[in-house]
């Protein structure tokens, strides 16, 4: 099994390193035809505006939409979440193209600029029930987006409390009112909808590989569902050969 | 440690803890910028052009290095109003430059709420001996270096991102190549070195031993490393990437050229597809005039890179 990682810009090296720790090969995807060789795709963190521009230059959007439609698993972290969302607010002037597929509204850069970036232990019940380990996950939020609302098919995997006096977002079309009675509100930071997984934070920047493992299991389950008769085609994670390619030295994980 | 690559550069030091901005978050943004191009802009229009072209961040400043070179005088932090206007105009991260050692300029930039500070030798020095103690800030810093020792000294002072100095505002890549080669070459020497020899090597570099050892174990700098100073063409940018940098700063190279929008876009694409010569041909075609370069054999050209150690 090879997992494709969209390598236009951003933290694709970190994702490939996290996959390597699980014994799974990650391949860099820069062109549309490379998408045909992989069974699942990770859209990494980075600058979503930049990634959208690069995808547009090389006409990647139709191929990405096709990939999402075929039901192959796709996971977006941070900028990737914005890519997968059907609706996004807080974009640059003139907007930006999205892949879509995930029935939710994302607020780009919800938490503010770098000075408001933070780390927090977030509660992840679904992940813990499936992958074990501690009840919480160390979420790194870098100029992070957040999910404002989700459609009925979308499963919320994690949320994060924000002070209720924060002015969330308002425009002529969408208005989010805060009630004074509430001590705090919670914004959604991780969601799943069938083959799509999205997180507002960056699991690739932490040593905890549970989200990557969760995504790989998702891939396997979907593959099994698609071809229930031929379960032998699924290669176990441990057996995957990493090939002769020498791993590039990569950045450390900071604690 | 070998298997997971997990390290703690400052071991959750008290200095960074108190300010609630751990080093991981500071490096985190730099990691998000990897594989991208950061462009110098002097006004809102240029910032928009850069964003449209696909820059992953913009550096807001009053004069591009080529103009600082040409006009002389003291170069300082830009007008905060101008930086605010640019921050308003774009959604990508905004960086700004502070003078080396001028921690009050850094405090002002932090208060504006920009995303990264460049403590830059391109501006006139404020302190000949001391850099800013970057641990005291919640905002992350990027600093220049000419060699491995200088890079590790800056990291010890709290820099969360390193760029090679090159020679800003010249459109001449020679110094950037020299500095990248020097850093990478020293890391290669270090990797093959016996552990017993690292103490003396650290002394020779004038860098903290623990960071030298960490660099040896990682096989690279422990933070994101960009190239800067002299990048003028897509080929220059791809050269920097192939030499092992994580991304590229382009200063005067874009807005001092004939067709900034096209050149900006071409350099962005060249950084993504840096190892694909056919793609580089495609993006390098018909870009119009490149910026006029400066020959660095001329003794009279001031070397910004030598302003700090």
PDB file of N, CA, C and O in Angstrom, chain A residues 8-11 13-14 30-31 45-47 49-50 53-54 57-58 91-93 108 113-115 117 119 138 142-143 202 205 207 249-255, chain B residues 5-7 9 12 24-25 27 29 31-35 48 51-56 91-93 110 113 115 218 220 222-224 265 269 272-273 276 279:
ATOM      1  N   UNK A   8       2.909  19.873  -3.047  1.00  0.00           N
ATOM      2  CA  UNK A   8       3.047  21.157  -3.723  1.00  0.00           C
ATOM      3  C   UNK A   8       3.801  22.139  -2.840  1.00  0.00           C
ATOM      4  O   UNK A   8       4.657  22.884  -3.288  1.00  0.00           O
ATOM      5  N   UNK A   9       3.473  22.121  -1.558  1.00  0.00           N
ATOM      6  CA  UNK A   9       4.091  23.040  -0.608  1.00  0.00           C
ATOM      7  C   UNK A   9       3.631  22.596   0.777  1.00  0.00           C
ATOM      8  O   UNK A   9       2.618  21.933   0.914  1.00  0.00           O
ATOM      9  N   UNK A  10       4.426  22.913   1.803  1.00  0.00           N
ATOM     10  CA  UNK A  10       3.985  22.654   3.169  1.00  0.00           C
ATOM     11  C   UNK A  10       4.656  21.453   3.799  1.00  0.00           C
ATOM     12  O   UNK A  10       5.783  21.096   3.455  1.00  0.00           O
ATOM     13  N   UNK A  11       3.926  20.814   4.726  1.00  0.00           N
ATOM     14  CA  UNK A  11       4.556  19.822   5.588  1.00  0.00           C
ATOM     15  C   UNK A  11       4.461  18.406   5.026  1.00  0.00           C
ATOM     16  O   UNK A  11       4.159  17.471   5.750  1.00  0.00           O
ATOM     17  N   UNK A  13       6.938  16.560   3.841  1.00  0.00           N
ATOM     18  CA  UNK A  13       8.046  15.742   4.358  1.00  0.00           C
ATOM     19  C   UNK A  13       7.701  15.145   5.711  1.00  0.00           C
ATOM     20  O   UNK A  13       8.018  13.999   6.004  1.00  0.00           O
ATOM     21  N   UNK A  14       7.052  15.947   6.552  1.00  0.00           N
ATOM     22  CA  UNK A  14       6.683  15.507   7.890  1.00  0.00           C
ATOM     23  C   UNK A  14       5.677  14.359   7.827  1.00  0.00           C
ATOM     24  O   UNK A  14       5.762  13.418   8.600  1.00  0.00           O
ATOM     25  N   UNK A  30       2.884  15.444  -7.222  1.00  0.00           N
ATOM     26  CA  UNK A  30       2.962  16.817  -7.726  1.00  0.00           C
ATOM     27  C   UNK A  30       2.153  17.007  -9.001  1.00  0.00           C
ATOM     28  O   UNK A  30       1.863  18.123  -9.402  1.00  0.00           O
ATOM     29  N   UNK A  31       1.858  15.885  -9.674  1.00  0.00           N
ATOM     30  CA  UNK A  31       1.150  15.985 -10.955  1.00  0.00           C
ATOM     31  C   UNK A  31      -0.068  15.074 -10.946  1.00  0.00           C
ATOM     32  O   UNK A  31      -0.114  14.086 -10.216  1.00  0.00           O
ATOM     33  N   UNK A  45      -0.455  20.128   5.673  1.00  0.00           N
ATOM     34  CA  UNK A  45      -0.574  21.521   6.074  1.00  0.00           C
ATOM     35  C   UNK A  45       0.336  22.373   5.215  1.00  0.00           C
ATOM     36  O   UNK A  45       1.242  21.881   4.553  1.00  0.00           O
ATOM     37  N   UNK A  46       0.097  23.659   5.242  1.00  0.00           N
ATOM     38  CA  UNK A  46       0.890  24.586   4.435  1.00  0.00           C
ATOM     39  C   UNK A  46       0.063  25.837   4.275  1.00  0.00           C
ATOM     40  O   UNK A  46      -0.880  26.053   5.024  1.00  0.00           O
ATOM     41  N   UNK A  47       0.398  26.647   3.307  1.00  0.00           N
ATOM     42  CA  UNK A  47      -0.425  27.814   3.032  1.00  0.00           C
ATOM     43  C   UNK A  47      -1.470  27.409   2.004  1.00  0.00           C
ATOM     44  O   UNK A  47      -1.123  27.094   0.872  1.00  0.00           O
ATOM     45  N   UNK A  49      -3.618  29.073   0.361  1.00  0.00           N
ATOM     46  CA  UNK A  49      -3.656  29.940  -0.817  1.00  0.00           C
ATOM     47  C   UNK A  49      -2.579  29.514  -1.810  1.00  0.00           C
ATOM     48  O   UNK A  49      -2.814  29.418  -3.012  1.00  0.00           O
ATOM     49  N   UNK A  50      -1.371  29.272  -1.287  1.00  0.00           N
ATOM     50  CA  UNK A  50      -0.250  28.876  -2.130  1.00  0.00           C
ATOM     51  C   UNK A  50      -0.515  27.531  -2.787  1.00  0.00           C
ATOM     52  O   UNK A  50      -0.301  27.357  -3.995  1.00  0.00           O
ATOM     53  N   UNK A  53      -3.017  27.826  -5.522  1.00  0.00           N
ATOM     54  CA  UNK A  53      -2.433  28.449  -6.716  1.00  0.00           C
ATOM     55  C   UNK A  53      -1.628  27.424  -7.512  1.00  0.00           C
ATOM     56  O   UNK A  53      -1.740  27.329  -8.727  1.00  0.00           O
ATOM     57  N   UNK A  54      -0.795  26.658  -6.806  1.00  0.00           N
ATOM     58  CA  UNK A  54       0.054  25.679  -7.492  1.00  0.00           C
ATOM     59  C   UNK A  54      -0.797  24.582  -8.130  1.00  0.00           C
ATOM     60  O   UNK A  54      -0.511  24.126  -9.236  1.00  0.00           O
ATOM     61  N   UNK A  57      -2.225  26.068 -11.310  1.00  0.00           N
ATOM     62  CA  UNK A  57      -1.248  26.179 -12.401  1.00  0.00           C
ATOM     63  C   UNK A  57      -1.120  24.868 -13.158  1.00  0.00           C
ATOM     64  O   UNK A  57      -0.915  24.845 -14.359  1.00  0.00           O
ATOM     65  N   UNK A  58      -1.195  23.760 -12.421  1.00  0.00           N
ATOM     66  CA  UNK A  58      -0.972  22.469 -13.071  1.00  0.00           C
ATOM     67  C   UNK A  58      -2.255  21.695 -13.262  1.00  0.00           C
ATOM     68  O   UNK A  58      -2.228  20.491 -13.443  1.00  0.00           O
ATOM     69  N   UNK A  91     -11.296  33.891   3.171  1.00  0.00           N
ATOM     70  CA  UNK A  91     -10.281  33.677   2.137  1.00  0.00           C
ATOM     71  C   UNK A  91      -9.702  34.981   1.649  1.00  0.00           C
ATOM     72  O   UNK A  91     -10.159  36.048   2.003  1.00  0.00           O
ATOM     73  N   UNK A  92      -8.708  34.841   0.786  1.00  0.00           N
ATOM     74  CA  UNK A  92      -8.102  36.028   0.193  1.00  0.00           C
ATOM     75  C   UNK A  92      -9.101  36.684  -0.741  1.00  0.00           C
ATOM     76  O   UNK A  92     -10.106  36.069  -1.123  1.00  0.00           O
ATOM     77  N   UNK A  93      -8.809  37.898  -1.119  1.00  0.00           N
ATOM     78  CA  UNK A  93      -9.676  38.613  -2.028  1.00  0.00           C
ATOM     79  C   UNK A  93      -9.833  37.819  -3.322  1.00  0.00           C
ATOM     80  O   UNK A  93      -8.854  37.378  -3.905  1.00  0.00           O
ATOM     81  N   UNK A 108     -11.145  29.837   7.481  1.00  0.00           N
ATOM     82  CA  UNK A 108      -9.713  29.878   7.260  1.00  0.00           C
ATOM     83  C   UNK A 108      -9.085  30.768   8.329  1.00  0.00           C
ATOM     84  O   UNK A 108      -9.630  31.818   8.652  1.00  0.00           O
ATOM     85  N   UNK A 113      -3.408  35.048  13.886  1.00  0.00           N
ATOM     86  CA  UNK A 113      -2.069  34.990  13.307  1.00  0.00           C
ATOM     87  C   UNK A 113      -1.150  34.131  14.166  1.00  0.00           C
ATOM     88  O   UNK A 113      -1.566  33.524  15.147  1.00  0.00           O
ATOM     89  N   UNK A 114       0.108  34.090  13.794  1.00  0.00           N
ATOM     90  CA  UNK A 114       1.063  33.201  14.441  1.00  0.00           C
ATOM     91  C   UNK A 114       1.111  33.392  15.952  1.00  0.00           C
ATOM     92  O   UNK A 114       1.285  32.453  16.707  1.00  0.00           O
ATOM     93  N   UNK A 115       0.926  34.628  16.394  1.00  0.00           N
ATOM     94  CA  UNK A 115       1.036  34.893  17.826  1.00  0.00           C
ATOM     95  C   UNK A 115      -0.082  34.190  18.596  1.00  0.00           C
ATOM     96  O   UNK A 115       0.047  33.886  19.780  1.00  0.00           O
ATOM     97  N   UNK A 117      -1.100  31.191  17.625  1.00  0.00           N
ATOM     98  CA  UNK A 117      -0.914  29.755  17.427  1.00  0.00           C
ATOM     99  C   UNK A 117      -0.610  29.102  18.766  1.00  0.00           C
ATOM    100  O   UNK A 117      -0.017  29.719  19.638  1.00  0.00           O
ATOM    101  N   UNK A 119      -0.561  25.124  21.280  1.00  0.00           N
ATOM    102  CA  UNK A 119      -0.627  23.678  21.418  1.00  0.00           C
ATOM    103  C   UNK A 119      -1.626  23.363  22.499  1.00  0.00           C
ATOM    104  O   UNK A 119      -1.684  24.067  23.504  1.00  0.00           O
ATOM    105  N   UNK A 138      -2.072  15.572  21.488  1.00  0.00           N
ATOM    106  CA  UNK A 138      -1.426  16.879  21.505  1.00  0.00           C
ATOM    107  C   UNK A 138      -1.638  17.547  20.146  1.00  0.00           C
ATOM    108  O   UNK A 138      -1.013  17.189  19.158  1.00  0.00           O
ATOM    109  N   UNK A 142      -1.412  25.787  14.090  1.00  0.00           N
ATOM    110  CA  UNK A 142      -0.590  26.843  13.509  1.00  0.00           C
ATOM    111  C   UNK A 142      -1.462  27.678  12.578  1.00  0.00           C
ATOM    112  O   UNK A 142      -1.861  27.190  11.521  1.00  0.00           O
ATOM    113  N   UNK A 143      -1.756  28.891  12.970  1.00  0.00           N
ATOM    114  CA  UNK A 143      -2.642  29.735  12.148  1.00  0.00           C
ATOM    115  C   UNK A 143      -3.801  28.882  11.633  1.00  0.00           C
ATOM    116  O   UNK A 143      -4.139  28.914  10.451  1.00  0.00           O
ATOM    117  N   UNK A 202      -2.094  19.629  13.403  1.00  0.00           N
ATOM    118  CA  UNK A 202      -1.053  18.961  12.617  1.00  0.00           C
ATOM    119  C   UNK A 202      -0.513  17.712  13.306  1.00  0.00           C
ATOM    120  O   UNK A 202       0.512  17.774  13.973  1.00  0.00           O
ATOM    121  N   UNK A 205       3.232  16.897  13.046  1.00  0.00           N
ATOM    122  CA  UNK A 205       4.269  17.605  13.802  1.00  0.00           C
ATOM    123  C   UNK A 205       4.489  17.000  15.181  1.00  0.00           C
ATOM    124  O   UNK A 205       5.287  17.507  15.962  1.00  0.00           O
ATOM    125  N   UNK A 207       4.925  13.295  17.736  1.00  0.00           N
ATOM    126  CA  UNK A 207       5.456  11.938  17.676  1.00  0.00           C
ATOM    127  C   UNK A 207       4.345  10.896  17.721  1.00  0.00           C
ATOM    128  O   UNK A 207       4.557   9.728  17.417  1.00  0.00           O
ATOM    129  N   UNK A 249      17.268  13.045   5.520  1.00  0.00           N
ATOM    130  CA  UNK A 249      17.215  13.487   6.918  1.00  0.00           C
ATOM    131  C   UNK A 249      16.126  14.528   7.079  1.00  0.00           C
ATOM    132  O   UNK A 249      15.968  15.390   6.217  1.00  0.00           O
ATOM    133  N   UNK A 250      15.366  14.393   8.146  1.00  0.00           N
ATOM    134  CA  UNK A 250      14.292  15.361   8.306  1.00  0.00           C
ATOM    135  C   UNK A 250      14.340  16.040   9.659  1.00  0.00           C
ATOM    136  O   UNK A 250      15.096  15.660  10.542  1.00  0.00           O
ATOM    137  N   UNK A 251      13.515  17.050   9.798  1.00  0.00           N
ATOM    138  CA  UNK A 251      13.485  17.848  11.016  1.00  0.00           C
ATOM    139  C   UNK A 251      13.084  17.009  12.218  1.00  0.00           C
ATOM    140  O   UNK A 251      12.357  16.039  12.082  1.00  0.00           O
ATOM    141  N   UNK A 252      13.543  17.385  13.400  1.00  0.00           N
ATOM    142  CA  UNK A 252      13.140  16.675  14.600  1.00  0.00           C
ATOM    143  C   UNK A 252      11.698  17.018  14.967  1.00  0.00           C
ATOM    144  O   UNK A 252      11.124  17.951  14.418  1.00  0.00           O
ATOM    145  N   UNK A 253      11.161  16.255  15.888  1.00  0.00           N
ATOM    146  CA  UNK A 253       9.843  16.591  16.432  1.00  0.00           C
ATOM    147  C   UNK A 253      10.083  17.285  17.762  1.00  0.00           C
ATOM    148  O   UNK A 253      10.812  16.775  18.613  1.00  0.00           O
ATOM    149  N   UNK A 254       9.522  18.454  17.922  1.00  0.00           N
ATOM    150  CA  UNK A 254       9.779  19.240  19.128  1.00  0.00           C
ATOM    151  C   UNK A 254       8.766  18.926  20.214  1.00  0.00           C
ATOM    152  O   UNK A 254       7.599  18.747  19.926  1.00  0.00           O
ATOM    153  N   UNK A 255       9.251  18.846  21.426  1.00  0.00           N
ATOM    154  CA  UNK A 255       8.330  18.544  22.526  1.00  0.00           C
ATOM    155  C   UNK A 255       8.251  19.701  23.500  1.00  0.00           C
ATOM    156  O   UNK A 255       9.148  20.494  23.564  1.00  0.00           O
TER     157      UNK A 255
ATOM    158  N   UNK B   5      13.072  10.070  16.096  1.00  0.00           N
ATOM    159  CA  UNK B   5      13.500  11.414  15.745  1.00  0.00           C
ATOM    160  C   UNK B   5      12.931  12.461  16.676  1.00  0.00           C
ATOM    161  O   UNK B   5      12.781  13.614  16.313  1.00  0.00           O
ATOM    162  N   UNK B   6      12.563  12.052  17.884  1.00  0.00           N
ATOM    163  CA  UNK B   6      11.976  13.008  18.821  1.00  0.00           C
ATOM    164  C   UNK B   6      13.075  13.669  19.642  1.00  0.00           C
ATOM    165  O   UNK B   6      13.902  12.994  20.238  1.00  0.00           O
ATOM    166  N   UNK B   7      13.103  14.978  19.644  1.00  0.00           N
ATOM    167  CA  UNK B   7      14.071  15.683  20.472  1.00  0.00           C
ATOM    168  C   UNK B   7      13.403  16.878  21.111  1.00  0.00           C
ATOM    169  O   UNK B   7      12.345  17.306  20.688  1.00  0.00           O
ATOM    170  N   UNK B   9      14.699  20.588  21.831  1.00  0.00           N
ATOM    171  CA  UNK B   9      15.841  21.465  21.696  1.00  0.00           C
ATOM    172  C   UNK B   9      16.104  22.231  22.982  1.00  0.00           C
ATOM    173  O   UNK B   9      17.228  22.375  23.412  1.00  0.00           O
ATOM    174  N   UNK B  12      11.821  22.047  27.040  1.00  0.00           N
ATOM    175  CA  UNK B  12      10.727  22.817  27.637  1.00  0.00           C
ATOM    176  C   UNK B  12      11.246  23.860  28.632  1.00  0.00           C
ATOM    177  O   UNK B  12      10.799  23.939  29.765  1.00  0.00           O
ATOM    178  N   UNK B  24       8.034  24.441  19.633  1.00  0.00           N
ATOM    179  CA  UNK B  24       7.407  23.630  18.578  1.00  0.00           C
ATOM    180  C   UNK B  24       6.423  24.450  17.751  1.00  0.00           C
ATOM    181  O   UNK B  24       6.323  24.271  16.540  1.00  0.00           O
ATOM    182  N   UNK B  25       5.717  25.368  18.414  1.00  0.00           N
ATOM    183  CA  UNK B  25       4.754  26.194  17.681  1.00  0.00           C
ATOM    184  C   UNK B  25       5.492  27.204  16.798  1.00  0.00           C
ATOM    185  O   UNK B  25       5.089  27.498  15.682  1.00  0.00           O
ATOM    186  N   UNK B  27       8.539  26.791  15.470  1.00  0.00           N
ATOM    187  CA  UNK B  27       9.083  26.075  14.316  1.00  0.00           C
ATOM    188  C   UNK B  27       7.955  25.601  13.416  1.00  0.00           C
ATOM    189  O   UNK B  27       8.103  25.518  12.200  1.00  0.00           O
ATOM    190  N   UNK B  29       5.244  26.975  12.273  1.00  0.00           N
ATOM    191  CA  UNK B  29       4.878  27.815  11.134  1.00  0.00           C
ATOM    192  C   UNK B  29       5.941  27.714  10.048  1.00  0.00           C
ATOM    193  O   UNK B  29       5.628  27.618   8.864  1.00  0.00           O
ATOM    194  N   UNK B  31       7.674  25.232   9.395  1.00  0.00           N
ATOM    195  CA  UNK B  31       7.480  23.952   8.720  1.00  0.00           C
ATOM    196  C   UNK B  31       6.351  24.042   7.696  1.00  0.00           C
ATOM    197  O   UNK B  31       6.389  23.383   6.669  1.00  0.00           O
ATOM    198  N   UNK B  32       5.355  24.874   8.005  1.00  0.00           N
ATOM    199  CA  UNK B  32       4.260  25.054   7.059  1.00  0.00           C
ATOM    200  C   UNK B  32       4.701  25.848   5.824  1.00  0.00           C
ATOM    201  O   UNK B  32       4.050  25.845   4.800  1.00  0.00           O
ATOM    202  N   UNK B  33       5.812  26.579   5.967  1.00  0.00           N
ATOM    203  CA  UNK B  33       6.286  27.391   4.841  1.00  0.00           C
ATOM    204  C   UNK B  33       7.207  26.600   3.917  1.00  0.00           C
ATOM    205  O   UNK B  33       7.597  27.069   2.863  1.00  0.00           O
ATOM    206  N   UNK B  34       7.580  25.400   4.341  1.00  0.00           N
ATOM    207  CA  UNK B  34       8.541  24.603   3.561  1.00  0.00           C
ATOM    208  C   UNK B  34       8.055  24.403   2.128  1.00  0.00           C
ATOM    209  O   UNK B  34       6.875  24.242   1.883  1.00  0.00           O
ATOM    210  N   UNK B  35       9.011  24.407   1.235  1.00  0.00           N
ATOM    211  CA  UNK B  35       8.679  24.223  -0.171  1.00  0.00           C
ATOM    212  C   UNK B  35       8.007  25.449  -0.756  1.00  0.00           C
ATOM    213  O   UNK B  35       7.341  25.370  -1.777  1.00  0.00           O
ATOM    214  N   UNK B  48      -0.316  41.878  -2.907  1.00  0.00           N
ATOM    215  CA  UNK B  48      -1.377  41.154  -3.618  1.00  0.00           C
ATOM    216  C   UNK B  48      -0.808  40.363  -4.781  1.00  0.00           C
ATOM    217  O   UNK B  48      -1.208  39.222  -5.025  1.00  0.00           O
ATOM    218  N   UNK B  51       0.819  37.311  -3.381  1.00  0.00           N
ATOM    219  CA  UNK B  51      -0.170  36.319  -2.947  1.00  0.00           C
ATOM    220  C   UNK B  51      -0.787  35.605  -4.151  1.00  0.00           C
ATOM    221  O   UNK B  51      -0.928  34.382  -4.160  1.00  0.00           O
ATOM    222  N   UNK B  52      -1.112  36.402  -5.184  1.00  0.00           N
ATOM    223  CA  UNK B  52      -1.703  35.825  -6.389  1.00  0.00           C
ATOM    224  C   UNK B  52      -0.755  34.850  -7.071  1.00  0.00           C
ATOM    225  O   UNK B  52      -1.163  33.877  -7.686  1.00  0.00           O
ATOM    226  N   UNK B  53       0.535  35.152  -6.974  1.00  0.00           N
ATOM    227  CA  UNK B  53       1.523  34.306  -7.644  1.00  0.00           C
ATOM    228  C   UNK B  53       1.746  33.005  -6.881  1.00  0.00           C
ATOM    229  O   UNK B  53       2.293  32.054  -7.420  1.00  0.00           O
ATOM    230  N   UNK B  54       1.342  32.983  -5.611  1.00  0.00           N
ATOM    231  CA  UNK B  54       1.511  31.761  -4.828  1.00  0.00           C
ATOM    232  C   UNK B  54       2.637  31.821  -3.813  1.00  0.00           C
ATOM    233  O   UNK B  54       3.136  30.780  -3.389  1.00  0.00           O
ATOM    234  N   UNK B  55       3.040  33.020  -3.407  1.00  0.00           N
ATOM    235  CA  UNK B  55       4.031  33.133  -2.334  1.00  0.00           C
ATOM    236  C   UNK B  55       3.438  32.529  -1.063  1.00  0.00           C
ATOM    237  O   UNK B  55       2.233  32.632  -0.831  1.00  0.00           O
ATOM    238  N   UNK B  56       4.284  31.872  -0.234  1.00  0.00           N
ATOM    239  CA  UNK B  56       3.739  31.282   0.988  1.00  0.00           C
ATOM    240  C   UNK B  56       3.783  32.285   2.133  1.00  0.00           C
ATOM    241  O   UNK B  56       3.228  32.044   3.191  1.00  0.00           O
ATOM    242  N   UNK B  91      -3.981  37.188   3.060  1.00  0.00           N
ATOM    243  CA  UNK B  91      -4.314  36.154   4.044  1.00  0.00           C
ATOM    244  C   UNK B  91      -3.095  35.289   4.381  1.00  0.00           C
ATOM    245  O   UNK B  91      -3.124  34.521   5.325  1.00  0.00           O
ATOM    246  N   UNK B  92      -2.046  35.381   3.588  1.00  0.00           N
ATOM    247  CA  UNK B  92      -0.844  34.582   3.854  1.00  0.00           C
ATOM    248  C   UNK B  92      -0.052  35.231   4.986  1.00  0.00           C
ATOM    249  O   UNK B  92      -0.267  36.411   5.307  1.00  0.00           O
ATOM    250  N   UNK B  93       0.864  34.500   5.626  1.00  0.00           N
ATOM    251  CA  UNK B  93       1.635  35.080   6.730  1.00  0.00           C
ATOM    252  C   UNK B  93       2.441  36.307   6.282  1.00  0.00           C
ATOM    253  O   UNK B  93       2.907  36.364   5.149  1.00  0.00           O
ATOM    254  N   UNK B 110       6.025  42.583  17.279  1.00  0.00           N
ATOM    255  CA  UNK B 110       5.230  41.560  17.967  1.00  0.00           C
ATOM    256  C   UNK B 110       3.852  42.113  18.307  1.00  0.00           C
ATOM    257  O   UNK B 110       2.835  41.435  18.157  1.00  0.00           O
ATOM    258  N   UNK B 113       1.277  42.125  15.675  1.00  0.00           N
ATOM    259  CA  UNK B 113       0.651  40.822  15.439  1.00  0.00           C
ATOM    260  C   UNK B 113       1.012  40.212  14.101  1.00  0.00           C
ATOM    261  O   UNK B 113       0.218  39.489  13.506  1.00  0.00           O
ATOM    262  N   UNK B 115       3.456  37.654  11.726  1.00  0.00           N
ATOM    263  CA  UNK B 115       3.661  36.224  11.946  1.00  0.00           C
ATOM    264  C   UNK B 115       5.111  35.821  12.198  1.00  0.00           C
ATOM    265  O   UNK B 115       5.365  34.805  12.841  1.00  0.00           O
ATOM    266  N   UNK B 218      20.856  14.429  13.578  1.00  0.00           N
ATOM    267  CA  UNK B 218      19.770  14.623  12.622  1.00  0.00           C
ATOM    268  C   UNK B 218      20.256  14.582  11.182  1.00  0.00           C
ATOM    269  O   UNK B 218      19.517  14.247  10.270  1.00  0.00           O
ATOM    270  N   UNK B 220      21.006  17.312   9.677  1.00  0.00           N
ATOM    271  CA  UNK B 220      20.572  18.596   9.115  1.00  0.00           C
ATOM    272  C   UNK B 220      20.425  19.595  10.265  1.00  0.00           C
ATOM    273  O   UNK B 220      20.523  19.221  11.428  1.00  0.00           O
ATOM    274  N   UNK B 222      18.575  21.681  13.018  1.00  0.00           N
ATOM    275  CA  UNK B 222      17.365  21.285  13.736  1.00  0.00           C
ATOM    276  C   UNK B 222      16.154  22.187  13.489  1.00  0.00           C
ATOM    277  O   UNK B 222      15.094  21.951  14.049  1.00  0.00           O
ATOM    278  N   UNK B 223      16.301  23.224  12.682  1.00  0.00           N
ATOM    279  CA  UNK B 223      15.143  24.050  12.314  1.00  0.00           C
ATOM    280  C   UNK B 223      15.084  24.175  10.792  1.00  0.00           C
ATOM    281  O   UNK B 223      15.996  23.735  10.089  1.00  0.00           O
ATOM    282  N   UNK B 224      13.999  24.775  10.310  1.00  0.00           N
ATOM    283  CA  UNK B 224      13.820  24.952   8.870  1.00  0.00           C
ATOM    284  C   UNK B 224      14.877  25.910   8.324  1.00  0.00           C
ATOM    285  O   UNK B 224      15.196  26.923   8.949  1.00  0.00           O
ATOM    286  N   UNK B 265       5.467  34.037 -10.156  1.00  0.00           N
ATOM    287  CA  UNK B 265       4.770  32.773 -10.374  1.00  0.00           C
ATOM    288  C   UNK B 265       5.761  31.691 -10.815  1.00  0.00           C
ATOM    289  O   UNK B 265       5.703  30.551 -10.360  1.00  0.00           O
ATOM    290  N   UNK B 269       6.711  28.131  -8.893  1.00  0.00           N
ATOM    291  CA  UNK B 269       6.614  26.817  -9.538  1.00  0.00           C
ATOM    292  C   UNK B 269       7.965  26.103  -9.548  1.00  0.00           C
ATOM    293  O   UNK B 269       8.034  24.891  -9.381  1.00  0.00           O
ATOM    294  N   UNK B 272       8.535  24.339  -6.261  1.00  0.00           N
ATOM    295  CA  UNK B 272       7.771  23.092  -6.120  1.00  0.00           C
ATOM    296  C   UNK B 272       8.364  21.982  -6.982  1.00  0.00           C
ATOM    297  O   UNK B 272       8.513  20.847  -6.545  1.00  0.00           O
ATOM    298  N   UNK B 273       8.704  22.313  -8.231  1.00  0.00           N
ATOM    299  CA  UNK B 273       9.186  21.294  -9.174  1.00  0.00           C
ATOM    300  C   UNK B 273      10.697  21.405  -9.367  1.00  0.00           C
ATOM    301  O   UNK B 273      11.192  21.311 -10.474  1.00  0.00           O
ATOM    302  N   UNK B 276      12.727  18.811 -11.488  1.00  0.00           N
ATOM    303  CA  UNK B 276      12.119  18.401 -12.748  1.00  0.00           C
ATOM    304  C   UNK B 276      12.539  19.385 -13.849  1.00  0.00           C
ATOM    305  O   UNK B 276      11.872  20.391 -14.082  1.00  0.00           O
ATOM    306  N   UNK B 279       9.985  20.776 -16.357  1.00  0.00           N
ATOM    307  CA  UNK B 279       9.094  21.765 -15.773  1.00  0.00           C
ATOM    308  C   UNK B 279       9.818  23.104 -15.643  1.00  0.00           C
ATOM    309  O   UNK B 279       9.237  24.166 -15.865  1.00  0.00           O
TER     310      UNK B 279
END
